CSV table of C-alpha atoms in Angstrom, one decimal:
chain,number,residue,atom,x,y,z
A,153,UNK,CA,373.7,60.2,80.8
A,154,UNK,CA,369.9,60.7,81.2
A,155,UNK,CA,370.2,61.0,85.0
A,156,UNK,CA,373.1,63.5,84.7
A,157,UNK,CA,371.0,65.7,82.3
A,158,UNK,CA,368.0,65.5,84.6
A,159,UNK,CA,370.0,66.7,87.6
A,160,UNK,CA,371.7,69.5,85.6
A,161,UNK,CA,368.2,70.7,84.5
A,162,UNK,CA,366.9,70.4,88.1
A,163,UNK,CA,369.8,72.4,89.4
A,164,UNK,CA,369.2,75.1,86.8
A,165,UNK,CA,365.5,75.2,87.6
A,166,UNK,CA,366.2,75.4,91.3
A,167,UNK,CA,368.6,78.3,90.8
A,168,UNK,CA,366.0,80.1,88.6
A,169,UNK,CA,363.4,79.6,91.4
A,170,UNK,CA,365.7,81.0,94.0
A,171,UNK,CA,366.5,84.0,91.8
A,172,UNK,CA,362.8,84.6,91.1
A,173,UNK,CA,361.9,84.3,94.8
A,174,UNK,CA,364.6,86.8,95.8
A,175,UNK,CA,363.4,89.3,93.2
A,176,UNK,CA,359.8,88.9,94.4
A,177,UNK,CA,360.8,89.3,98.0
A,178,UNK,CA,362.7,92.4,97.3
A,179,UNK,CA,359.8,93.8,95.3
A,180,UNK,CA,357.4,93.0,98.2
A,181,UNK,CA,359.7,94.6,100.8
A,182,UNK,CA,360.1,97.7,98.7
A,183,UNK,CA,356.4,98.0,98.2
A,184,UNK,CA,355.6,97.6,101.9
A,185,UNK,CA,358.3,100.0,102.9
A,186,UNK,CA,357.0,102.6,100.3
A,187,UNK,CA,353.5,102.2,101.6
A,188,UNK,CA,354.3,102.8,105.2
A,189,UNK,CA,357.0,105.4,104.7
A,190,UNK,CA,355.5,107.5,101.9
A,191,UNK,CA,355.0,111.1,103.0
A,192,UNK,CA,351.3,111.4,102.0
A,193,UNK,CA,349.7,111.8,105.4
A,194,UNK,CA,346.3,110.9,104.0
A,195,UNK,CA,347.4,107.2,103.8
A,196,UNK,CA,349.2,106.9,107.1
A,197,UNK,CA,347.9,104.5,109.7
A,198,UNK,CA,348.1,105.8,113.3
A,199,UNK,CA,351.2,104.9,115.3
A,200,UNK,CA,351.2,102.0,117.8
A,201,UNK,CA,353.2,99.4,119.6
A,202,UNK,CA,355.1,96.8,117.6
A,203,UNK,CA,353.5,93.4,117.3
A,204,UNK,CA,354.6,89.9,116.4
A,205,UNK,CA,353.8,88.0,113.2
A,206,UNK,CA,350.3,86.5,112.9
A,207,UNK,CA,349.1,87.6,116.4
A,208,UNK,CA,350.1,91.3,116.3
A,209,UNK,CA,349.5,92.8,119.7
A,210,UNK,CA,347.1,90.2,121.0
A,211,UNK,CA,349.5,88.4,123.3
A,212,UNK,CA,350.5,91.7,125.0
A,213,UNK,CA,347.0,92.8,125.9
A,214,UNK,CA,346.4,93.4,129.6
A,215,UNK,CA,343.1,92.2,131.0
A,216,UNK,CA,342.3,95.7,132.4
A,217,UNK,CA,342.0,97.1,128.8
A,218,UNK,CA,340.7,100.6,129.8
A,219,UNK,CA,343.8,101.4,131.9
A,220,UNK,CA,346.2,99.5,129.6
A,221,UNK,CA,344.9,101.6,126.6
A,222,UNK,CA,345.3,104.8,128.7
A,223,UNK,CA,349.0,103.9,129.3
A,224,UNK,CA,349.6,103.2,125.6
A,225,UNK,CA,348.0,106.6,124.7
A,226,UNK,CA,350.6,108.3,126.9
A,227,UNK,CA,353.3,106.7,124.7
A,228,UNK,CA,351.7,106.7,121.3
A,229,UNK,CA,349.3,109.7,121.4
A,230,UNK,CA,345.5,110.2,121.5
A,231,UNK,CA,345.0,107.9,118.5
A,232,UNK,CA,346.9,104.7,118.0
A,233,UNK,CA,346.5,101.3,116.4
A,234,UNK,CA,346.8,97.7,117.6
A,235,UNK,CA,347.1,94.7,115.4
A,236,UNK,CA,344.6,92.2,116.7
A,237,UNK,CA,345.2,89.1,114.7
A,238,UNK,CA,343.7,89.8,111.3
A,239,UNK,CA,341.8,92.8,112.7
A,240,UNK,CA,343.0,96.4,113.1
A,241,UNK,CA,342.1,98.0,116.3
A,242,UNK,CA,342.0,101.8,116.7
A,243,UNK,CA,341.9,103.4,120.1
A,244,UNK,CA,340.8,107.1,120.7
A,245,UNK,CA,341.7,108.8,123.9
A,246,UNK,CA,341.0,112.5,123.4
A,247,UNK,CA,337.9,114.7,123.1
A,248,UNK,CA,338.9,115.9,119.7
A,249,UNK,CA,339.3,112.4,118.1
A,250,UNK,CA,336.1,111.3,119.9
A,251,UNK,CA,334.3,114.2,118.4
A,252,UNK,CA,335.5,113.4,114.9
A,253,UNK,CA,334.2,109.8,115.1
A,254,UNK,CA,331.0,110.3,117.1
A,255,UNK,CA,329.9,113.6,115.6
A,256,UNK,CA,331.7,114.8,112.5
A,257,UNK,CA,331.7,111.3,110.9
A,258,UNK,CA,328.9,109.8,112.9
A,259,UNK,CA,327.1,108.1,110.0
A,260,UNK,CA,330.3,106.4,108.9
A,261,UNK,CA,331.0,105.1,112.4
A,262,UNK,CA,327.4,104.2,113.2
A,263,UNK,CA,327.9,100.4,112.8
A,264,UNK,CA,329.3,97.9,115.2
A,265,UNK,CA,332.0,95.2,114.9
A,266,UNK,CA,329.7,92.5,116.3
A,267,UNK,CA,331.6,89.9,118.4
A,268,UNK,CA,330.7,86.3,118.2
A,269,UNK,CA,329.5,86.5,121.9
A,270,UNK,CA,327.3,89.4,121.0
A,271,UNK,CA,325.6,87.5,118.2
A,272,UNK,CA,325.0,84.5,120.4
A,273,UNK,CA,323.6,86.6,123.2
A,274,UNK,CA,321.1,88.6,121.1
A,275,UNK,CA,319.6,86.1,118.7
A,276,UNK,CA,322.1,86.8,115.9
A,277,UNK,CA,322.6,90.5,116.8
A,278,UNK,CA,319.0,91.4,116.4
A,279,UNK,CA,318.9,93.9,119.2
A,280,UNK,CA,319.4,97.7,119.4
A,281,UNK,CA,323.1,97.4,120.4
A,282,UNK,CA,324.4,95.2,117.6
A,283,UNK,CA,322.0,95.7,114.7
A,284,UNK,CA,323.7,97.6,111.8
A,285,UNK,CA,322.8,101.2,111.2
A,286,UNK,CA,319.9,101.4,108.8
A,287,UNK,CA,316.0,101.1,108.6
A,288,UNK,CA,315.9,98.1,111.0
A,289,UNK,CA,318.0,99.8,113.6
A,290,UNK,CA,316.0,103.0,113.3
A,291,UNK,CA,312.8,101.1,113.9
A,292,UNK,CA,314.2,99.5,117.1
A,293,UNK,CA,315.6,102.9,118.3
A,294,UNK,CA,312.2,104.5,117.7
A,295,UNK,CA,310.4,101.8,119.6
A,296,UNK,CA,312.8,102.1,122.6
A,297,UNK,CA,313.2,105.9,122.8
A,298,UNK,CA,309.8,107.2,121.8
A,299,UNK,CA,307.6,104.4,123.2
A,300,UNK,CA,309.3,102.1,125.8
A,301,UNK,CA,311.7,104.5,127.5
A,302,UNK,CA,310.1,107.9,127.0
A,303,UNK,CA,309.4,110.2,129.9
A,304,UNK,CA,305.7,109.8,129.4
A,305,UNK,CA,305.9,106.0,129.6
A,306,UNK,CA,308.3,106.1,132.6
A,307,UNK,CA,305.9,108.5,134.4
A,308,UNK,CA,303.1,106.0,133.8
A,309,UNK,CA,304.9,103.1,135.5
A,310,UNK,CA,306.5,105.1,138.4
A,311,UNK,CA,304.3,103.1,140.9
A,312,UNK,CA,306.1,99.9,139.8
A,313,UNK,CA,309.5,101.5,140.5
A,314,UNK,CA,308.3,102.8,143.8
A,315,UNK,CA,306.9,99.4,144.8
A,316,UNK,CA,310.2,97.6,144.1
A,317,UNK,CA,312.3,100.2,145.9
A,318,UNK,CA,310.0,100.0,149.0
A,319,UNK,CA,310.4,96.2,148.9
A,320,UNK,CA,314.1,96.7,149.1
A,321,UNK,CA,313.7,99.0,152.0
A,322,UNK,CA,311.7,96.4,153.8
A,323,UNK,CA,314.3,93.7,153.1
A,324,UNK,CA,317.1,95.9,154.4
A,325,UNK,CA,315.2,96.8,157.5
A,326,UNK,CA,314.9,93.1,158.2
A,327,UNK,CA,318.7,92.8,158.0
A,328,UNK,CA,319.5,95.7,160.4
A,329,UNK,CA,322.9,95.1,162.0
A,330,UNK,CA,323.8,92.3,159.5
A,331,UNK,CA,326.1,92.6,156.5
A,332,UNK,CA,324.3,93.0,153.1
A,333,UNK,CA,325.7,92.6,149.6
A,334,UNK,CA,324.7,96.1,148.4
A,335,UNK,CA,325.3,95.5,144.7
A,336,UNK,CA,323.4,92.2,144.8
A,337,UNK,CA,320.3,93.8,146.4
A,338,UNK,CA,320.4,96.9,144.2
A,339,UNK,CA,320.7,94.6,141.1
A,340,UNK,CA,317.7,92.6,142.2
A,341,UNK,CA,315.7,95.8,142.7
A,342,UNK,CA,316.6,97.0,139.2
A,343,UNK,CA,315.8,93.5,137.8
A,344,UNK,CA,312.4,93.6,139.5
A,345,UNK,CA,311.7,97.1,138.2
A,346,UNK,CA,312.6,96.1,134.7
A,347,UNK,CA,310.7,92.8,134.6
A,348,UNK,CA,307.6,94.6,136.1
A,349,UNK,CA,307.7,97.2,133.4
A,350,UNK,CA,308.2,94.5,130.8
A,351,UNK,CA,305.6,91.9,131.8
A,352,UNK,CA,304.6,92.4,135.4
A,353,UNK,CA,306.9,89.8,137.0
A,354,UNK,CA,309.0,90.3,140.1
A,355,UNK,CA,310.8,88.2,142.8
A,356,UNK,CA,309.4,88.3,146.3
A,357,UNK,CA,309.9,86.6,149.7
A,358,UNK,CA,312.5,84.1,150.6
A,359,UNK,CA,313.3,83.6,146.9
A,360,UNK,CA,314.6,87.2,146.7
A,361,UNK,CA,318.2,86.8,147.9
A,362,UNK,CA,319.0,83.4,146.2
A,363,UNK,CA,317.5,84.4,142.9
A,364,UNK,CA,319.2,87.8,143.0
A,365,UNK,CA,322.6,86.1,143.3
A,366,UNK,CA,321.7,83.6,140.6
A,367,UNK,CA,320.5,86.2,138.1
A,368,UNK,CA,323.4,88.6,138.9
A,369,UNK,CA,325.9,85.7,138.3
A,370,UNK,CA,324.3,84.9,135.0
A,371,UNK,CA,324.3,88.6,133.8
A,372,UNK,CA,327.9,89.1,135.1
A,373,UNK,CA,329.0,86.0,133.1
A,374,UNK,CA,327.2,87.3,130.0
A,375,UNK,CA,328.9,90.7,130.2
A,376,UNK,CA,332.2,89.1,131.0
A,377,UNK,CA,332.0,87.0,127.8
A,378,UNK,CA,330.9,90.1,125.8
A,379,UNK,CA,334.1,91.9,126.9
A,380,UNK,CA,336.5,88.9,126.7
A,381,UNK,CA,339.1,88.9,123.9
A,382,UNK,CA,338.0,86.1,121.6
A,383,UNK,CA,340.2,84.5,118.8
A,384,UNK,CA,337.0,84.0,116.8
A,385,UNK,CA,336.7,87.8,116.5
A,386,UNK,CA,340.4,88.4,115.6
A,387,UNK,CA,340.7,85.5,113.2
A,388,UNK,CA,337.3,85.2,111.5
A,389,UNK,CA,338.5,82.1,109.6
A,390,UNK,CA,338.8,80.3,112.9
A,391,UNK,CA,335.3,81.4,114.2
A,392,UNK,CA,333.6,78.0,113.4
A,393,UNK,CA,336.0,76.2,115.7
A,394,UNK,CA,335.2,78.4,118.7
A,395,UNK,CA,338.7,77.7,120.1
A,396,UNK,CA,338.1,79.4,123.5
A,397,UNK,CA,334.6,78.1,123.9
A,398,UNK,CA,333.2,81.6,124.3
A,399,UNK,CA,330.3,81.0,121.9
A,400,UNK,CA,329.6,77.7,123.6
A,401,UNK,CA,329.5,79.3,127.0
A,402,UNK,CA,327.2,82.1,125.8
A,403,UNK,CA,324.9,79.5,124.1
A,404,UNK,CA,324.6,77.8,127.5
A,405,UNK,CA,323.6,81.1,129.2
A,406,UNK,CA,321.1,82.4,126.8
A,407,UNK,CA,318.5,79.6,127.3
A,408,UNK,CA,318.2,80.6,131.0
A,409,UNK,CA,316.8,83.9,129.9
A,410,UNK,CA,315.1,82.6,126.7
A,411,UNK,CA,312.9,80.2,128.8
A,412,UNK,CA,311.5,83.1,130.8
A,413,UNK,CA,310.9,85.1,127.6
A,414,UNK,CA,309.1,82.2,125.9
A,415,UNK,CA,307.0,81.6,129.0
A,416,UNK,CA,305.9,85.2,129.3
A,417,UNK,CA,305.2,85.6,125.5
A,418,UNK,CA,303.2,82.3,125.3
A,419,UNK,CA,301.1,83.3,128.3
A,420,UNK,CA,300.2,86.6,126.6
A,421,UNK,CA,299.4,84.9,123.4
A,422,UNK,CA,297.4,82.1,125.1
A,423,UNK,CA,295.3,84.0,127.6
A,424,UNK,CA,292.9,86.7,126.4
A,425,UNK,CA,292.9,89.3,129.1
A,426,UNK,CA,289.7,91.2,130.1
A,427,UNK,CA,291.8,94.4,130.1
A,428,UNK,CA,294.8,94.6,127.8
A,429,UNK,CA,298.1,95.1,129.7
A,430,UNK,CA,300.0,98.3,129.1
A,431,UNK,CA,303.5,96.9,129.8
A,432,UNK,CA,306.4,96.7,127.3
A,433,UNK,CA,305.8,93.2,126.2
A,434,UNK,CA,302.2,93.8,125.3
A,435,UNK,CA,303.2,96.9,123.4
A,436,UNK,CA,305.9,94.9,121.4
A,437,UNK,CA,303.5,92.1,120.6
A,438,UNK,CA,300.9,94.7,119.4
A,439,UNK,CA,303.6,96.3,117.2
A,440,UNK,CA,304.4,92.9,115.8
A,441,UNK,CA,300.8,92.1,115.0
A,442,UNK,CA,300.2,95.4,113.3
A,443,UNK,CA,303.1,94.7,111.0
A,444,UNK,CA,305.2,97.1,108.9
A,445,UNK,CA,305.8,96.1,105.3
A,446,UNK,CA,309.2,97.9,105.3
A,447,UNK,CA,310.7,97.1,108.7
A,448,UNK,CA,308.5,94.6,110.5
A,449,UNK,CA,308.9,93.8,114.2
A,450,UNK,CA,309.6,90.1,114.5
A,451,UNK,CA,309.5,87.7,117.5
A,452,UNK,CA,313.3,87.6,117.3
A,453,UNK,CA,313.4,91.4,117.7
A,454,UNK,CA,311.1,91.2,120.7
A,455,UNK,CA,313.3,88.7,122.5
A,456,UNK,CA,316.5,90.5,121.7
A,457,UNK,CA,315.0,93.8,123.0
A,458,UNK,CA,313.9,92.0,126.2
A,459,UNK,CA,317.5,90.7,126.6
A,460,UNK,CA,318.8,94.2,126.2
A,461,UNK,CA,316.5,95.5,128.9
A,462,UNK,CA,317.2,92.6,131.4
A,463,UNK,CA,321.0,92.6,130.9
A,464,UNK,CA,321.7,96.2,130.1
A,465,UNK,CA,319.2,97.9,132.3
A,466,UNK,CA,319.8,95.9,135.5
A,467,UNK,CA,323.6,95.5,135.4
A,468,UNK,CA,324.6,99.0,134.4
A,469,UNK,CA,322.4,100.9,136.8
A,470,UNK,CA,323.2,98.6,139.8
A,471,UNK,CA,326.9,99.0,139.2
A,472,UNK,CA,326.6,102.8,139.1
A,473,UNK,CA,324.7,102.7,142.4
A,474,UNK,CA,327.2,100.4,144.0
A,475,UNK,CA,330.1,102.6,143.0
A,476,UNK,CA,328.3,105.7,144.2
A,477,UNK,CA,327.5,104.1,147.6
A,478,UNK,CA,331.2,103.0,148.0
A,479,UNK,CA,332.5,106.4,147.1
A,480,UNK,CA,330.1,108.2,149.6
A,481,UNK,CA,331.1,105.7,152.3
A,482,UNK,CA,334.8,106.3,151.5
A,483,UNK,CA,334.2,110.1,151.8
A,484,UNK,CA,331.8,110.5,154.7
A,485,UNK,CA,331.5,114.3,154.2
A,486,UNK,CA,329.9,113.6,150.8
A,487,UNK,CA,327.4,111.2,152.4
A,488,UNK,CA,326.6,113.7,155.1
A,489,UNK,CA,326.0,116.5,152.6
A,490,UNK,CA,323.6,114.2,150.5
A,491,UNK,CA,321.7,113.3,153.7
A,492,UNK,CA,321.5,117.0,154.8
A,493,UNK,CA,320.1,117.9,151.3
A,494,UNK,CA,317.5,115.1,151.6
A,495,UNK,CA,316.4,116.2,155.1
A,496,UNK,CA,315.7,119.7,153.7
A,497,UNK,CA,313.9,118.5,150.6
A,498,UNK,CA,312.2,115.3,151.8
A,499,UNK,CA,312.1,115.7,155.5
A,500,UNK,CA,312.8,113.4,158.4
A,501,UNK,CA,309.3,112.1,158.6
A,502,UNK,CA,308.8,111.3,154.9
A,503,UNK,CA,310.0,108.9,152.3
A,504,UNK,CA,311.7,109.8,149.0
A,505,UNK,CA,309.5,110.2,145.9
A,506,UNK,CA,310.7,110.7,142.4
A,507,UNK,CA,309.1,114.1,142.5
A,508,UNK,CA,311.8,115.1,144.9
A,509,UNK,CA,314.7,114.2,142.6
A,510,UNK,CA,314.8,117.4,140.5
A,511,UNK,CA,315.3,119.4,143.8
A,512,UNK,CA,318.4,117.5,144.8
A,513,UNK,CA,321.3,119.1,142.8
A,514,UNK,CA,324.1,117.7,145.0
A,515,UNK,CA,322.7,114.1,144.6
A,516,UNK,CA,322.7,114.8,140.8
A,517,UNK,CA,326.3,115.8,141.1
A,518,UNK,CA,327.2,112.6,143.0
A,519,UNK,CA,325.7,110.6,140.1
A,520,UNK,CA,327.6,112.6,137.5
A,521,UNK,CA,330.9,112.3,139.4
A,522,UNK,CA,330.4,108.6,139.8
A,523,UNK,CA,329.9,108.2,136.0
A,524,UNK,CA,333.0,110.3,135.4
A,525,UNK,CA,335.3,108.3,137.6
A,526,UNK,CA,333.7,104.9,136.9
A,527,UNK,CA,332.4,105.1,133.4
A,528,UNK,CA,329.7,102.4,132.9
A,529,UNK,CA,331.0,101.3,129.5
A,530,UNK,CA,334.7,102.4,129.8
A,531,UNK,CA,335.4,101.8,126.0
A,532,UNK,CA,331.7,102.3,125.0
A,533,UNK,CA,330.6,99.7,122.5
A,534,UNK,CA,333.2,99.4,119.7
A,535,UNK,CA,332.4,101.2,116.5
A,536,UNK,CA,333.1,100.0,112.9
A,537,UNK,CA,333.6,102.4,110.0
A,538,UNK,CA,331.6,101.6,106.9
A,539,UNK,CA,334.2,103.3,104.7
A,540,UNK,CA,337.9,104.3,105.0
A,541,UNK,CA,338.0,107.7,106.8
A,542,UNK,CA,340.6,110.2,108.0
A,543,UNK,CA,340.6,110.9,111.7
A,544,UNK,CA,343.2,113.1,113.4
A,545,UNK,CA,345.2,113.1,110.2
A,546,UNK,CA,345.4,109.3,110.1
A,547,UNK,CA,343.7,106.7,107.9
A,548,UNK,CA,341.1,104.5,109.7
A,549,UNK,CA,340.4,101.7,107.3
A,550,UNK,CA,336.9,100.4,106.6
A,551,UNK,CA,336.1,97.5,109.0
A,552,UNK,CA,338.4,98.5,111.8
A,553,UNK,CA,337.4,98.0,115.4
A,554,UNK,CA,337.3,101.5,117.0
A,555,UNK,CA,337.5,101.9,120.7
A,556,UNK,CA,336.6,105.2,122.4
A,557,UNK,CA,338.3,105.3,125.8
A,558,UNK,CA,335.8,107.5,127.6
A,559,UNK,CA,337.3,106.2,130.9
A,560,UNK,CA,340.7,107.8,130.0
A,561,UNK,CA,339.1,111.0,128.8
A,562,UNK,CA,337.1,111.3,132.1
A,563,UNK,CA,340.4,111.0,134.0
A,564,UNK,CA,342.6,113.2,131.8
A,565,UNK,CA,344.5,115.7,134.0
A,566,UNK,CA,344.5,118.3,131.1
A,567,UNK,CA,340.7,118.4,131.3
A,568,UNK,CA,339.9,117.6,135.0
A,569,UNK,CA,341.5,119.2,138.1
A,570,UNK,CA,342.5,116.4,140.6
A,571,UNK,CA,341.0,113.8,138.1
A,572,UNK,CA,341.4,110.8,140.5
A,573,UNK,CA,339.6,112.5,143.4
A,574,UNK,CA,335.8,111.9,143.9
A,575,UNK,CA,334.5,115.5,144.1
A,576,UNK,CA,330.8,116.0,143.2
A,577,UNK,CA,331.1,119.8,143.6
A,578,UNK,CA,332.8,120.0,140.2
A,579,UNK,CA,329.3,119.3,138.7
A,580,UNK,CA,327.3,121.6,140.8
A,581,UNK,CA,327.5,124.7,138.6
A,582,UNK,CA,328.7,123.0,135.4
A,583,UNK,CA,327.4,122.8,131.9
A,584,UNK,CA,327.9,119.0,131.7
A,585,UNK,CA,324.9,116.8,131.1
A,586,UNK,CA,324.3,113.4,129.5
A,587,UNK,CA,323.5,114.6,126.0
A,588,UNK,CA,327.0,113.7,124.6
A,589,UNK,CA,327.4,117.2,123.1
A,590,UNK,CA,330.5,117.9,125.2
A,591,UNK,CA,333.3,115.4,124.5
A,592,UNK,CA,335.0,116.1,127.8
A,593,UNK,CA,332.1,114.3,129.5
A,594,UNK,CA,329.9,111.7,127.7
A,595,UNK,CA,329.3,108.7,130.0
A,596,UNK,CA,326.4,107.5,127.9
A,597,UNK,CA,328.2,107.9,124.5
A,598,UNK,CA,327.2,110.3,121.8
A,599,UNK,CA,325.8,110.5,118.3
A,600,UNK,CA,323.3,108.1,116.7
A,601,UNK,CA,324.3,105.2,118.9
A,602,UNK,CA,324.1,107.1,122.3
A,603,UNK,CA,322.4,105.0,125.0
A,604,UNK,CA,318.7,104.7,124.6
A,605,UNK,CA,318.0,104.3,128.3
A,606,UNK,CA,319.4,107.6,129.7
A,607,UNK,CA,316.1,108.8,131.1
A,608,UNK,CA,315.4,105.5,132.8
A,609,UNK,CA,318.9,105.2,134.2
A,610,UNK,CA,318.8,108.7,135.6
A,611,UNK,CA,315.5,108.1,137.4
A,612,UNK,CA,316.3,104.7,138.8
A,613,UNK,CA,319.8,105.5,140.0
A,614,UNK,CA,318.9,108.8,141.7
A,615,UNK,CA,315.7,107.5,143.2
A,616,UNK,CA,317.4,104.4,144.6
A,617,UNK,CA,320.4,106.3,145.9
A,618,UNK,CA,318.2,108.9,147.6
A,619,UNK,CA,316.2,106.2,149.3
A,620,UNK,CA,319.2,104.2,150.5
A,621,UNK,CA,321.0,107.2,151.9
A,622,UNK,CA,317.9,109.0,153.4
A,623,UNK,CA,316.6,106.0,155.3
A,624,UNK,CA,319.9,104.2,156.4
A,625,UNK,CA,323.4,104.9,157.6
A,626,UNK,CA,326.0,102.4,156.2
A,627,UNK,CA,329.1,101.0,157.8
A,628,UNK,CA,331.7,98.4,156.8
A,629,UNK,CA,331.9,95.2,158.9
A,630,UNK,CA,334.7,95.0,161.4
A,631,UNK,CA,338.1,93.9,160.1
A,632,UNK,CA,336.9,94.6,156.6
A,633,UNK,CA,338.4,97.3,154.3
A,634,UNK,CA,336.4,99.5,151.9
A,635,UNK,CA,337.7,98.9,148.4
A,636,UNK,CA,336.8,101.0,145.3
A,637,UNK,CA,339.0,99.3,142.7
A,638,UNK,CA,337.5,98.4,139.3
A,639,UNK,CA,337.3,95.2,137.2
A,640,UNK,CA,337.2,95.8,133.5
A,641,UNK,CA,334.6,94.4,131.2
A,642,UNK,CA,332.3,95.8,128.5
A,643,UNK,CA,330.5,97.0,131.7
A,644,UNK,CA,332.8,98.3,134.5
A,645,UNK,CA,332.2,96.6,137.9
A,646,UNK,CA,333.6,96.8,141.4
A,647,UNK,CA,336.4,94.3,141.8
A,648,UNK,CA,335.3,93.5,145.3
A,649,UNK,CA,331.6,93.6,146.0
A,650,UNK,CA,330.4,96.2,148.5
A,651,UNK,CA,329.2,94.5,151.7
A,652,UNK,CA,327.9,97.0,154.3
A,653,UNK,CA,325.7,97.1,157.4
A,654,UNK,CA,322.5,99.2,157.3
A,655,UNK,CA,321.3,101.1,160.3
A,656,UNK,CA,318.0,103.1,160.3
A,657,UNK,CA,318.5,106.9,160.3
A,658,UNK,CA,314.9,108.0,161.0
A,659,UNK,CA,312.9,107.3,164.1
A,660,UNK,CA,309.5,106.6,162.4
A,661,UNK,CA,309.4,102.8,161.8
A,662,UNK,CA,306.4,103.2,159.5
A,663,UNK,CA,308.8,104.7,156.9
A,664,UNK,CA,310.5,101.3,156.6
A,665,UNK,CA,307.3,99.2,156.1
């Protein structure tokens, strides 16, 4: 009797539970349907491809994100959403939406959605790239733009850039008739320029080729990890498990750079120089010692900025030079026109100097066209709104990861005639520059977080290109094919490294010493 009553009550309770669950489910479905279908456009999320539960669109992402996003934009429009696990991704692919984010609502979108790999690479995100917008970031930006990378400072260390470029010329002259990995050598040149400006260090002699390959591999691995989709970023609750090992791999890379930074810093602090150095490291250490009660410069900031310079400055510029060389070799008429311009301005019995650069409009056009077709950061560095904002008539929730597909904008046929053709003449009489004020062309970004190293990038890329093309002719080894395809990453790279054979163009051998 007792058991019978128990089961009758259990059955009634079970039926009540089912009824309650069904009612709740119907209410939830109704609420969700109302939310997404209600006519108020100020609460609509952008359109986007359907996803699957839990993962959203993560499993359908193509490794070549820049071109994959461009394809999705053709289906879903210039602003669309992706469900990236528990994160919401927003992709912008038009000048008008880019303008709204980077200019009209610049302050709201001035923060970054810092990936786990970015934190690990830059001492907890203490650099100029990942630091949140605010007093600390403004202090770092001021240090970089007004002190370290200003035109005045860059003028004062021109002799260092010249010395490293001349070393590269000497190395290439010793390799006449032999294949040379162009990207590797240009990378090492940029690395030496930067380390010289930072603390006076450079790589010489037999060590040059092997160390160039080693450093480039380390930097390439670091930028690969920074651009790699990581579950820790899409499911923050899983971050402590580091399921893909991205943070572990980055933590193994950083000490290779950190040991060098520690060595140079300790040398400066230990040895009292007769004459104080004027390089970047000494300036940063002086700034730290002077102190600022509001936003002090710390040793962590110094090392994070050094990391920015080594990784960002060397990799981005060398990739641009490599793409430009490949494009000119692919279109010999462009190479010939650059060389003719150099012969007029520099002369056949003279070496290129930075003072010649402003007299070379066609070479400037080559650099601009290279950055249009092969955007250094194809999706820029993702932005993160600090508050919910309306962009393009759609709601962009606070905390979203916002990608600006500058690569797609630079190849948009409604903006550019023959967008896939490498044609520098489109920039000869144009208004486009690197200021980020025109959202048809903004290779260095725009707004508050525009690249801090534009002046340095322009000088080093143009000076290096001019020297390589003025002094040498370049050919592809027999049975090899020139390839200009790209490999996606936070920094765009050539998929197949450019290997070419240098031949002296000028008869005076002293120009190569």
